[in-house]
Short mmCIF file of C-alpha atoms in Angstrom, two decimals:
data_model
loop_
_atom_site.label_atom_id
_atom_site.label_comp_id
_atom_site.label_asym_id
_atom_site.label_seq_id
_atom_site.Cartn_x
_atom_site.Cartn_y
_atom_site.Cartn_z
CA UNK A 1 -11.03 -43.11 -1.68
CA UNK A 2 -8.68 -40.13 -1.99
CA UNK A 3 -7.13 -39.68 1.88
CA UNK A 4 -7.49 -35.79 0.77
CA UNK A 5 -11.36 -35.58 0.62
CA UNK A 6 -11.67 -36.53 4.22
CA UNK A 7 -10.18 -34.08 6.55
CA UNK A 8 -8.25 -35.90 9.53
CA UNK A 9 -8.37 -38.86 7.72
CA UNK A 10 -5.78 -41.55 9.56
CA UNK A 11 -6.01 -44.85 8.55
CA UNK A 12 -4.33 -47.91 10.40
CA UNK A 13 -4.22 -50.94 8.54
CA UNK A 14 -2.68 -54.13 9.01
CA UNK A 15 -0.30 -54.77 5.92
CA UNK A 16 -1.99 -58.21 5.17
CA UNK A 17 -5.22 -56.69 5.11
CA UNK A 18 -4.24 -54.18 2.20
CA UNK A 19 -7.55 -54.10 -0.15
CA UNK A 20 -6.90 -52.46 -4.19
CA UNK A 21 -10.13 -50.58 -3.25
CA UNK A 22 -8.91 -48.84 -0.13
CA UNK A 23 -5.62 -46.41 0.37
CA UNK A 24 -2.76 -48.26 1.15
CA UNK A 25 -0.16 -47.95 3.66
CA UNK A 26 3.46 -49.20 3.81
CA UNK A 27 3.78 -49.00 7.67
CA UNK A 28 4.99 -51.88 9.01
CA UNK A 29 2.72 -54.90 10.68
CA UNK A 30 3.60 -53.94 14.46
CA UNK A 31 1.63 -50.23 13.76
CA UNK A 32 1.32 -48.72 17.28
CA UNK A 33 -2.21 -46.82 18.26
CA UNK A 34 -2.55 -43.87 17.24
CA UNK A 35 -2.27 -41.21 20.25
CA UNK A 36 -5.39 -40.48 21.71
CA UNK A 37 -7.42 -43.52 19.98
CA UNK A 38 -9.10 -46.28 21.09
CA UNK A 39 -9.38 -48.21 18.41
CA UNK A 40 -7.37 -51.42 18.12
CA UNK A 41 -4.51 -52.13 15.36
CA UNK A 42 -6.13 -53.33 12.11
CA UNK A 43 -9.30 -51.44 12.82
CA UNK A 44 -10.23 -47.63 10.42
CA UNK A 45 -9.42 -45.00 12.64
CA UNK A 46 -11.24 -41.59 11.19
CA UNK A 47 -10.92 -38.46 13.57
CA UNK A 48 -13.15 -36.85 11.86
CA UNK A 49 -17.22 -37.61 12.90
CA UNK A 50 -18.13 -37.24 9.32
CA UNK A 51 -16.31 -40.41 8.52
CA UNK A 52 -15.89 -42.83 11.55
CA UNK A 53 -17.33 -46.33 9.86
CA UNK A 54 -19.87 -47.81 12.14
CA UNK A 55 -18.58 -51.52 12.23
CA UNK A 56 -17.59 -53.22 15.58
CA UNK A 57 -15.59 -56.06 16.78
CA UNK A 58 -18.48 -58.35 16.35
CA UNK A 59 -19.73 -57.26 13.34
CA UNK A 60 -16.04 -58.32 11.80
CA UNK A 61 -16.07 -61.37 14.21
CA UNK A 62 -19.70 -62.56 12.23
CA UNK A 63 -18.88 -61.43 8.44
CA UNK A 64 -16.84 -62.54 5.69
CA UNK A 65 -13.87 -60.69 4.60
CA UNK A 66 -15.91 -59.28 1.62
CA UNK A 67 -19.28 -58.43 3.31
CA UNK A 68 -16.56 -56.30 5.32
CA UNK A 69 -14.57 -54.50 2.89
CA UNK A 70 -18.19 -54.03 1.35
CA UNK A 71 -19.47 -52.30 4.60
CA UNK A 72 -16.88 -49.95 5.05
CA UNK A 73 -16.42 -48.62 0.89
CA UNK A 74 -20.03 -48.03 1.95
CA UNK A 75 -19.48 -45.96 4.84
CA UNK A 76 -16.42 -44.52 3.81
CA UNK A 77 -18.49 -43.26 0.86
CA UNK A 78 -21.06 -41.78 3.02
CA UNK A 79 -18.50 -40.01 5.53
CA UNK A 80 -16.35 -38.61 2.54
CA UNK A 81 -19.81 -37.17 0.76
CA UNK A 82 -20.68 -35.37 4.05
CA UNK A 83 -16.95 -34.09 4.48
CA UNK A 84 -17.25 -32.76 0.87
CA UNK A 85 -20.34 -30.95 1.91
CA UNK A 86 -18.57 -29.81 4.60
CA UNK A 87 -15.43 -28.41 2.94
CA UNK A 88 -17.65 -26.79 0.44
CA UNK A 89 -19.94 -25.00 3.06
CA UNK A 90 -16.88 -23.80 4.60
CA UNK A 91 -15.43 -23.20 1.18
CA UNK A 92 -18.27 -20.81 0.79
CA UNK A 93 -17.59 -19.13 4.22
CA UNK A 94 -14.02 -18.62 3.42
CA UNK A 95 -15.04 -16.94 0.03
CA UNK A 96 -17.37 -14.58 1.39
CA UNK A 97 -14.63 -13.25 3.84
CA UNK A 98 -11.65 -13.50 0.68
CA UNK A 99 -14.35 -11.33 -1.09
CA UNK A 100 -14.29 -8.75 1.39
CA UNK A 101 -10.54 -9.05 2.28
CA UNK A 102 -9.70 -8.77 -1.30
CA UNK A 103 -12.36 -5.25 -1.82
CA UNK A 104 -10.36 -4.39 1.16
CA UNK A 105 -7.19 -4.61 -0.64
CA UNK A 106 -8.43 -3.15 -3.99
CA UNK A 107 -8.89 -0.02 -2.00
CA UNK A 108 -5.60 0.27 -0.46
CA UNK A 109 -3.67 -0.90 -3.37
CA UNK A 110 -6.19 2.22 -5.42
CA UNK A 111 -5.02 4.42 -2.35
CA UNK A 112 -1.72 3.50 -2.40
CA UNK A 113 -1.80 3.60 -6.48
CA UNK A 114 -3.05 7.22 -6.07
CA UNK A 115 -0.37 8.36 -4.02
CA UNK A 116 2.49 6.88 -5.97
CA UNK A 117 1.06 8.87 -9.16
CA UNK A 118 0.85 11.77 -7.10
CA UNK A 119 4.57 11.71 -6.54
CA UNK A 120 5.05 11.56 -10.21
CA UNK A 121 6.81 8.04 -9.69
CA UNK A 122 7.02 5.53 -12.98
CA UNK A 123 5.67 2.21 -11.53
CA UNK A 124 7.14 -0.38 -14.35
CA UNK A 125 6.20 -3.47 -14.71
CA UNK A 126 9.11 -6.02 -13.39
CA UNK A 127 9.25 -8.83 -16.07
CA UNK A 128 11.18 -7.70 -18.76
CA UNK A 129 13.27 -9.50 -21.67
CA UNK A 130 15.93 -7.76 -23.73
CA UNK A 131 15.05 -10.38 -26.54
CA UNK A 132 11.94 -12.17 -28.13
CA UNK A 133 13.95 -15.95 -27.76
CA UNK A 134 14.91 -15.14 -23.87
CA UNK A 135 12.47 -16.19 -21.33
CA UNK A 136 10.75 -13.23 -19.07
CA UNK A 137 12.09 -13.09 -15.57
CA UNK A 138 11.76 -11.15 -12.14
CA UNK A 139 13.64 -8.23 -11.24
CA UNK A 140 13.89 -6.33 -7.90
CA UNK A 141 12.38 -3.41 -7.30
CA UNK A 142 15.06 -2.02 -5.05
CA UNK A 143 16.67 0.76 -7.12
CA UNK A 144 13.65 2.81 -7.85
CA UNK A 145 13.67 6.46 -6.96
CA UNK A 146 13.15 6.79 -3.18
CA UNK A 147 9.70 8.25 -2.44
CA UNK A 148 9.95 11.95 -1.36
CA UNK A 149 12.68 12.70 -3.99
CA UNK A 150 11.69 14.59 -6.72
CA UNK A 151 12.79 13.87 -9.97
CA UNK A 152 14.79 15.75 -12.69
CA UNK A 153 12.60 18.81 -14.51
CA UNK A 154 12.26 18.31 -18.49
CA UNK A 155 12.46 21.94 -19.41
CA UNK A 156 14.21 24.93 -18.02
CA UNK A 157 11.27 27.19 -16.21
CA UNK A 158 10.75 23.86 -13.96
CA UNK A 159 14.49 23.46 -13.34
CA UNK A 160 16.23 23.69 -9.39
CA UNK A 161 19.40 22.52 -8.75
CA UNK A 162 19.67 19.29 -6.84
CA UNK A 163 21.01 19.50 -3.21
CA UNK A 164 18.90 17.01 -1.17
CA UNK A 165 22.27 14.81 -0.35
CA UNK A 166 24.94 17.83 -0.35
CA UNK A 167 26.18 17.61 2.50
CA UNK A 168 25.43 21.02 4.54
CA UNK A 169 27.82 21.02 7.22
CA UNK A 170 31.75 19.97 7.04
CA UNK A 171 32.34 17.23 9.53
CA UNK A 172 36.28 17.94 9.88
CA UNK A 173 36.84 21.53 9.98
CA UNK A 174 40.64 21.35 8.69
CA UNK A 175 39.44 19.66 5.44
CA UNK A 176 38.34 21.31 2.00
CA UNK A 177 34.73 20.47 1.01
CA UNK A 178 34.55 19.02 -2.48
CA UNK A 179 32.08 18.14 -4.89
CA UNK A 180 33.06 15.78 -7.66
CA UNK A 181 31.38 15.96 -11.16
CA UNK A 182 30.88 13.60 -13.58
CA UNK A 183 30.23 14.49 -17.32
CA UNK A 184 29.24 12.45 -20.00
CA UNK A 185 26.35 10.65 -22.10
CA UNK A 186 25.66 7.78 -19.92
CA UNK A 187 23.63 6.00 -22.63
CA UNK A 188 22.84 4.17 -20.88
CA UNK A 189 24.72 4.32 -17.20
CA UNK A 190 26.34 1.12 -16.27
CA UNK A 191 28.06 0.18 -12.86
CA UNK A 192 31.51 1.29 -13.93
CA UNK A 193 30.00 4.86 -14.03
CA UNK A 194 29.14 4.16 -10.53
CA UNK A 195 32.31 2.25 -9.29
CA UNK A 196 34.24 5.46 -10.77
CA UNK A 197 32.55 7.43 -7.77
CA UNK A 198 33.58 4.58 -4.99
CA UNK A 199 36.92 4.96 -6.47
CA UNK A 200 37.81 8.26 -6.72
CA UNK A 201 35.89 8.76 -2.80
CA UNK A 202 37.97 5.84 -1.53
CA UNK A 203 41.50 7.68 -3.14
CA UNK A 204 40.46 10.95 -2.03
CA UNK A 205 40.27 9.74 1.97
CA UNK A 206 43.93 8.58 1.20
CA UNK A 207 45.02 11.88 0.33
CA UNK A 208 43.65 13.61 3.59
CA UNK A 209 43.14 17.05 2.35
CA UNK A 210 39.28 16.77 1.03
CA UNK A 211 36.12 15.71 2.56
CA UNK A 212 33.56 15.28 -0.29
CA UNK A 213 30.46 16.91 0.36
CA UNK A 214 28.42 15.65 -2.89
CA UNK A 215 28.50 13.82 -6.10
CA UNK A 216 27.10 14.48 -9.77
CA UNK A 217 26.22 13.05 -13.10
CA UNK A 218 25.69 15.43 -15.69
CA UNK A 219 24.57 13.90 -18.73
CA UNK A 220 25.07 15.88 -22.02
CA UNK A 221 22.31 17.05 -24.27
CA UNK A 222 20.84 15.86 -27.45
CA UNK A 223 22.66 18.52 -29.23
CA UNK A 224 25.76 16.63 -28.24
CA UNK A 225 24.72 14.63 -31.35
CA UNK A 226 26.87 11.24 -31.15
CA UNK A 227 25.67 8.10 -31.89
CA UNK A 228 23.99 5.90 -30.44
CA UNK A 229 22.72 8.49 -27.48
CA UNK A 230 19.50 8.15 -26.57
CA UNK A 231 16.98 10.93 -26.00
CA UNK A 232 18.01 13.16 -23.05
CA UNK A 233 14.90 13.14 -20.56
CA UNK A 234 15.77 9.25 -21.09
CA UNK A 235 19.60 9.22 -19.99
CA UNK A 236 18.89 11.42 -16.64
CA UNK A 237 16.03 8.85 -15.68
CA UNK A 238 18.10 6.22 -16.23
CA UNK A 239 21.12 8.07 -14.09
CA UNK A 240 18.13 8.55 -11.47
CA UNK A 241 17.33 5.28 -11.09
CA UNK A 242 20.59 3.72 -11.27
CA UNK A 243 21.97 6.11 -8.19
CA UNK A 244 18.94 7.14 -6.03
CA UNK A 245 18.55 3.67 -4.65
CA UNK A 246 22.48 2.47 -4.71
CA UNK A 247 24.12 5.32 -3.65
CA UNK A 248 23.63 7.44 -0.58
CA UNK A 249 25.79 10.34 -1.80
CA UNK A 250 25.08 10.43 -5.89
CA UNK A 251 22.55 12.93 -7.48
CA UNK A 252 21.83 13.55 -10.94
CA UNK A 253 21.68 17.17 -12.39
CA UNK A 254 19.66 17.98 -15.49
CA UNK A 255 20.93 21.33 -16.51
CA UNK A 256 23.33 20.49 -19.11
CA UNK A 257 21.11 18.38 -20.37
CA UNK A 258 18.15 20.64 -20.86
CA UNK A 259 20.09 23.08 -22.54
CA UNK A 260 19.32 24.24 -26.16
CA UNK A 261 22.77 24.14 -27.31
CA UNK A 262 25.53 22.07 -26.61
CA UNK A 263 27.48 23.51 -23.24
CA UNK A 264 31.54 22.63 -22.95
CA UNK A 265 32.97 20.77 -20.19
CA UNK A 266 33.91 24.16 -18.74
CA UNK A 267 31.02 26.00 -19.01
CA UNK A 268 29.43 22.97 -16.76
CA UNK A 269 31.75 23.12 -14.25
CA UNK A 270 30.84 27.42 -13.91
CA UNK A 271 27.62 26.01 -13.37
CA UNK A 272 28.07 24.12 -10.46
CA UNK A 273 30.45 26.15 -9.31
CA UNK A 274 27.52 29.01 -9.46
CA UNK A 275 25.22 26.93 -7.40
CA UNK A 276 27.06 25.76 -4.80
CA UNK A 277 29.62 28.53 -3.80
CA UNK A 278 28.12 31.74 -5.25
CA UNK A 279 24.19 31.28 -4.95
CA UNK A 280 24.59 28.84 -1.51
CA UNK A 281 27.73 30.47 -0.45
CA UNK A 282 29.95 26.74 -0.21
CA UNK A 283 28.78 24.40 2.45
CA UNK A 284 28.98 25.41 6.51
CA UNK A 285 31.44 24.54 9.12
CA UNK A 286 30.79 23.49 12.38
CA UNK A 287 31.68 27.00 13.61
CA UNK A 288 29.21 28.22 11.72
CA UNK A 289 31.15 30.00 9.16
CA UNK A 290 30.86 29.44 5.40
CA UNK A 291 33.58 27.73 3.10
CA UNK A 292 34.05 27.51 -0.79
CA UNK A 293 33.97 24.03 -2.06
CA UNK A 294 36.51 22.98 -4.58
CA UNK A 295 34.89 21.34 -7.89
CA UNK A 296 36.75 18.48 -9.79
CA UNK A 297 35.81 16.87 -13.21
CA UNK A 298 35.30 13.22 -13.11
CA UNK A 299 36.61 11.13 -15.83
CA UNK A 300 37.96 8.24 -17.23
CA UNK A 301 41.30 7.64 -19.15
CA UNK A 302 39.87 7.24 -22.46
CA UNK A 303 38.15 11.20 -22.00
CA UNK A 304 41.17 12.78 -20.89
CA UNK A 305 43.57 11.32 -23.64
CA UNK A 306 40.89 12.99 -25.92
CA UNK A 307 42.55 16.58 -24.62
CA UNK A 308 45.43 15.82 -26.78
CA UNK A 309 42.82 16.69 -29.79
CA UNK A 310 42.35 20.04 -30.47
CA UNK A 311 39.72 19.76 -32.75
CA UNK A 312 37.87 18.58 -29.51
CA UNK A 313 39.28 19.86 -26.65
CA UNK A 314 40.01 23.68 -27.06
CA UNK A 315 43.48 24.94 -25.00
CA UNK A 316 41.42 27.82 -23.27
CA UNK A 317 39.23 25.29 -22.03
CA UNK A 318 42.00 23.43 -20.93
CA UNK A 319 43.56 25.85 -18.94
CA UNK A 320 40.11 26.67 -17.09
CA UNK A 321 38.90 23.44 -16.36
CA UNK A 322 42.64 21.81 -14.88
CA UNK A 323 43.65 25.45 -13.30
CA UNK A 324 40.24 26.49 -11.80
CA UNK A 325 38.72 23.26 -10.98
CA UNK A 326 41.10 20.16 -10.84
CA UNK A 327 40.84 16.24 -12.44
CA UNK A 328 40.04 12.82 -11.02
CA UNK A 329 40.97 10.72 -13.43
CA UNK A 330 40.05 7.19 -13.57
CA UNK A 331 42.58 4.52 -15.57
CA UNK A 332 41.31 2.46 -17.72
CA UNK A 333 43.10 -1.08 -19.70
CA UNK A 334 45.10 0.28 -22.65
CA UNK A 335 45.58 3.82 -20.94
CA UNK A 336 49.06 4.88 -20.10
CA UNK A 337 47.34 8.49 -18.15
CA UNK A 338 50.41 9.23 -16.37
CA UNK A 339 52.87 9.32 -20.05
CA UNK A 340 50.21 11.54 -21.32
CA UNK A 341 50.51 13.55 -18.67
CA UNK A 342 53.86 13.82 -18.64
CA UNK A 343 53.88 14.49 -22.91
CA UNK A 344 50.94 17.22 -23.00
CA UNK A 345 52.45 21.11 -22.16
CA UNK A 346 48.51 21.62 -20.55
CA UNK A 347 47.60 18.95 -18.46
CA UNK A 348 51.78 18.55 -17.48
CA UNK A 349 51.53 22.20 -16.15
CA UNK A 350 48.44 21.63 -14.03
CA UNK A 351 50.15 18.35 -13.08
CA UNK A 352 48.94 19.50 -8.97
CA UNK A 353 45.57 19.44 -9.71
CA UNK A 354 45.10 15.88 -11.72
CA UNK A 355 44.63 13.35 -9.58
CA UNK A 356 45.39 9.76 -10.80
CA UNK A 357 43.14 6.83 -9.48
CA UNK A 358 44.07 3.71 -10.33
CA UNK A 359 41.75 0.62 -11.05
CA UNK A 360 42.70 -2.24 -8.54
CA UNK A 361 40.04 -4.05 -9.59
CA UNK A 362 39.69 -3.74 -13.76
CA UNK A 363 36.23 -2.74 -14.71
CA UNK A 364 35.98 -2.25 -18.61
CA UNK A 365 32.15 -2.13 -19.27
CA UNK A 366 31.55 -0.12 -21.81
CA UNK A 367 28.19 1.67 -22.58
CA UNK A 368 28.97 1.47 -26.46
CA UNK A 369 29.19 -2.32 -25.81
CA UNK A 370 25.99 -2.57 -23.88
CA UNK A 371 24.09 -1.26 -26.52
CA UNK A 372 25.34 -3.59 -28.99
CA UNK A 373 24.60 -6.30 -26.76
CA UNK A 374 21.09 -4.92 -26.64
CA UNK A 375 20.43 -4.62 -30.44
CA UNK A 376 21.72 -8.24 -30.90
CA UNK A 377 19.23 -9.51 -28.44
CA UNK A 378 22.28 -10.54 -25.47
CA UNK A 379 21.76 -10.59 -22.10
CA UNK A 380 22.97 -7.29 -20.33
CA UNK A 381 22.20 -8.75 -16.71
CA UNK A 382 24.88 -7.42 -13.98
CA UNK A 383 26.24 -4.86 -16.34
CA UNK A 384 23.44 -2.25 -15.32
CA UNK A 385 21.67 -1.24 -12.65
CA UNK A 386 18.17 -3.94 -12.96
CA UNK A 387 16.15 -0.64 -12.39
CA UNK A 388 17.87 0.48 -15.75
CA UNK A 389 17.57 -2.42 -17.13
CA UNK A 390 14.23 -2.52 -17.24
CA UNK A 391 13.34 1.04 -17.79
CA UNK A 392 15.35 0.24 -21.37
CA UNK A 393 13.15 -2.63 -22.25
CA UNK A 394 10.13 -0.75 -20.75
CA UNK A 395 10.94 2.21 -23.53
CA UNK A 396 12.77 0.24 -26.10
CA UNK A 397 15.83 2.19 -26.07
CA UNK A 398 18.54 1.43 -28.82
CA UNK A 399 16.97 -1.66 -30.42
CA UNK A 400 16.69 -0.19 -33.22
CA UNK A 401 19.78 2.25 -33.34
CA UNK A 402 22.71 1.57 -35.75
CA UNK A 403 26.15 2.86 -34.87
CA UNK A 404 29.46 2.76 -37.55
CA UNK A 405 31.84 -0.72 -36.53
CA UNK A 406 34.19 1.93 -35.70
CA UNK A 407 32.47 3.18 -32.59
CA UNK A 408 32.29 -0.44 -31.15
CA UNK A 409 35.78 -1.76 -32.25
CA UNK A 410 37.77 0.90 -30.50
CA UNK A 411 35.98 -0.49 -27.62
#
C-alpha cells in the first residue's frame, strides 16, 4: 500500500519482519515507540481510525506468519478505501470553497483589470523571447510606468509639458537650478542613456555651483529619418518605461517628437527653456522668490565631435546652443573631447560652458548594436531596461529593419 493514501500513516516495523507486500522501512531493529502510542515495537501503528488493523497480541501469538500478513493486507485495504473516501469527501469540500475563492478572485482581478485600463496602462505579457531557437523566460515587472503618471500624448492638441518630478522648490538657496536635457533617437534606450544622467548629476555635485532640479529625454521625430529608428510614439514609450520605474528624477518629453517637421537641437532647447522659465517662471526658492533655471544639452562624445560638420551642425546653431544654454558632455572610448575642443574656433570659445564628464567606469553600449543583436536573434539581456525589452518583442520592433554595414561598423 502507498504510505500516501492513508493520512497519518506511521508504520513501525521490525527490520526482520519486512514483507515485499507491505512498505518498507530502513529504521534500525531497536525502533523506539512512537510518542504518544501504545503499541509495542513490531506491531502497525496507524493514527488514523480509518486504518488501525484490528489484530492483537494473541491473535499473532495463535497464527502463522502468513495467516498474519494475510489479516492485515486485508485490513490495511479496508482502512486505506475508507481514507480514500475520506480525502475525496473532503476533496469535494475544499472544491466547493476553491470555487468560491477563485469567483472571488475573478472579480477583483476584473476590478483591478478595469482600473489598470482606465489609467491607460499597457499590461504586457512577461515571457518574451528575442528569437524563435531561445527558450521563453520571466521578466520583472518592476519598471513599468508608476500608476498615477500619465503617459506621453501622441498628437499635439493632447500635449502638456511634463513636470511631475521638477523639482519646485531649490533646496540650497546659493545654488543655480538646472535642468539637464538629453536629445537623441533612443531606438531603442539602453542603460548607458541612463548611466549618462548618474554621471553628469554625480560631476555636477563636484562642481558646487548647480543643484539639478529635473532631467529629460527628448527623442527626435520620424522626420529625423535615419535608419534603423523606430516609429516615434514607440521610442518615447520605450524612454517611459525604461526611466519611470529606475529613476526618481528622469521624465520623458514628447514634443520634439510629435512635431511635423524635424526641430534642431536649438530650437529644443527654446522649448524647454519656454516651459520652465517663461510659462512657470524658473523653479522657487525657499524665500519664496522665483529663479531662472539654466538649461544644458546632454550628450555624448561621438554627438559633439559631429559639430565639426557643417553640413550637420550649422555655426548659428552653435553659437546659441553653447552660449545660451551650456554642454555636458559625456566621453566615450575612441573620443579625444577635450583636443576637439581645443581645435574647433566654436565650441573653444564657449570653452566655460562645456562641461567634460569623464567615464570612470567605460560603458560602450550602443543602440545601433542592440538592434543588430536583435535582428540576428542574440540575446540583448542587461543591455536594456527588461521593461524595454519586452515592450520590443511585444511590438516586434527592428526584426525586420535593415541598416547599411556602415552604420554598425563605425560602432
Amino acid at each position: 500500500m502507498d504510505p500516501r493514501l492513508a493520512p497519518n500513516f506511521t508504520p513501525i516495523i521490525r527490520r526482520q519482519h519486512q514483507t515485499p507486500s507491505l512498505s518498507h522501512s530502513t529504521t534500525s531493529a531497536a525502533t523506539p515507540r512512537t510518542a504518544g502510542s501504545s503499541s509495542p515495537v513490531g506491531i502497525f501503528n496507524f493514527s488514523n481510525s480509518h486504518c488501525t488493523p484490528d489484530l492483537s497480541m494473541a491473535d499473532i501469538g495463535s497464527t502463522t506468519g502468513s495467516d498474519i500478513v494475510a489479516k492485515l493486507e486485508q485490513q490495511v485495504h479496508s482502512g486505506s478505501e475508507s481514507a480514500i473516501s475520506s480525502r475525496a469527501n473532503s476533496s469535494s469540500r475544499d472544491s466547493t470553497v476553491s470555487s468560491a475563492d477563485s469567483h472571488s478572485e475573478a472579480q477583483a482581478t476584473t476590478t483591478n483589470g478595469k482600473r489598470k485600463a482606465e489609467m491607460d496602462f499597457d499590461i504586457l505579457a512577461p515571457p518574451y523571447s528575442l528569437s524563435a531557437n531561445r527558450t521563453p523566460h520571466q521578466t520583472a515587472d518592476l519598471e513599468e510606468v508608476p500608476h498615477g503618471i500619465s503617459r506621453q500624448a501622441r498628437d499635439l492638441a493632447s500635449y502638456s509639458f511634463p513636470v511631475h518630478r521638477l523639482a519646485e522648490v531649490l533646496q540650497d538657496n546659493t545654488m543655480q537650478p538646472l535642468v539637464i536635457v538629453a536629445c537623441g533617437s533612443f531606438s531603442p534606450i539602453t542603460f548607458l542613456h541612463l548611466r549618462m544622467f548618474e554621471m553628469a548629476i554625480d560631476t555636477i555635485r563636484e562642481l558646487n555651483k548647480f543643484e539639478v532640479v529635473g532631467g529629460y529625454y527628448s527623442p527626435v521625430s520620424d522626420n529625423y529619418r535615419k535608419a534603423g529608428l523606430a516609429p516615434a510614439n514607440h521610442r518615447v514609450r520605450m524612454c517611459e518605461l525604461a526611466c519611470e520605474r529606475t529613476s526618481s528624477w528622469l521624465m520623458v518629453d514628447a514634443w520634439e517628437s510629435l512635431q511635423p517637421t524635424y526641430q534642431r537641437t536649438a530650437v529644443v532647447l527654446d522649448h524647454f527653456n519656454y516651459e520652465i522659465n517663461v510659462k512657470r517662471g524658473g523653479i522657487k526658492t525657499k524665500t519664496g522668490e522665483r529663479r531662472p533655471a539654466k538649461v544644458m544639452l546632454l550628450a555624448g562624445g561621438d554627438l559633439i565631435e559631429s559639430m565639426g560638420d557643417p553640413n550637420v551642425w550649422a555655426d548659428e546653431d552653435l553659437h546659441h546652443i553653447l552660449g545660451r544654454y551650456g554642454c555636458l558632455i559625456v566621453e566615450r572610448t575612441g573620443s579625444d573631447v577635450r583636443s576637439f575642443l581645443l581645435s574647433h574656433d566654436i565650441m573653444y570659445e564657449h570653452r566655460h560652458n562645456v562641461i567634460v564628464i569623464k567615464q570612470l567606469i567605460y560603458n560602450d553600449i550602443s543602440s545601433t548594436k542592440v538592434r543588430l543583436f536583435i535582428r540576428r536573434g542574440m540575446s540583448v539581456q542587461y543591455l536594456l531596461p527588461n521593461s524595454v525589452i519586452r515592450y520590443i518583442e511585444e511590438h516586434g520592433l527592428y526584426v525586420g529593419m535593415s541598416e547599411p554595414v556602415s552604420n554598425v561598423l563605425k560602432f
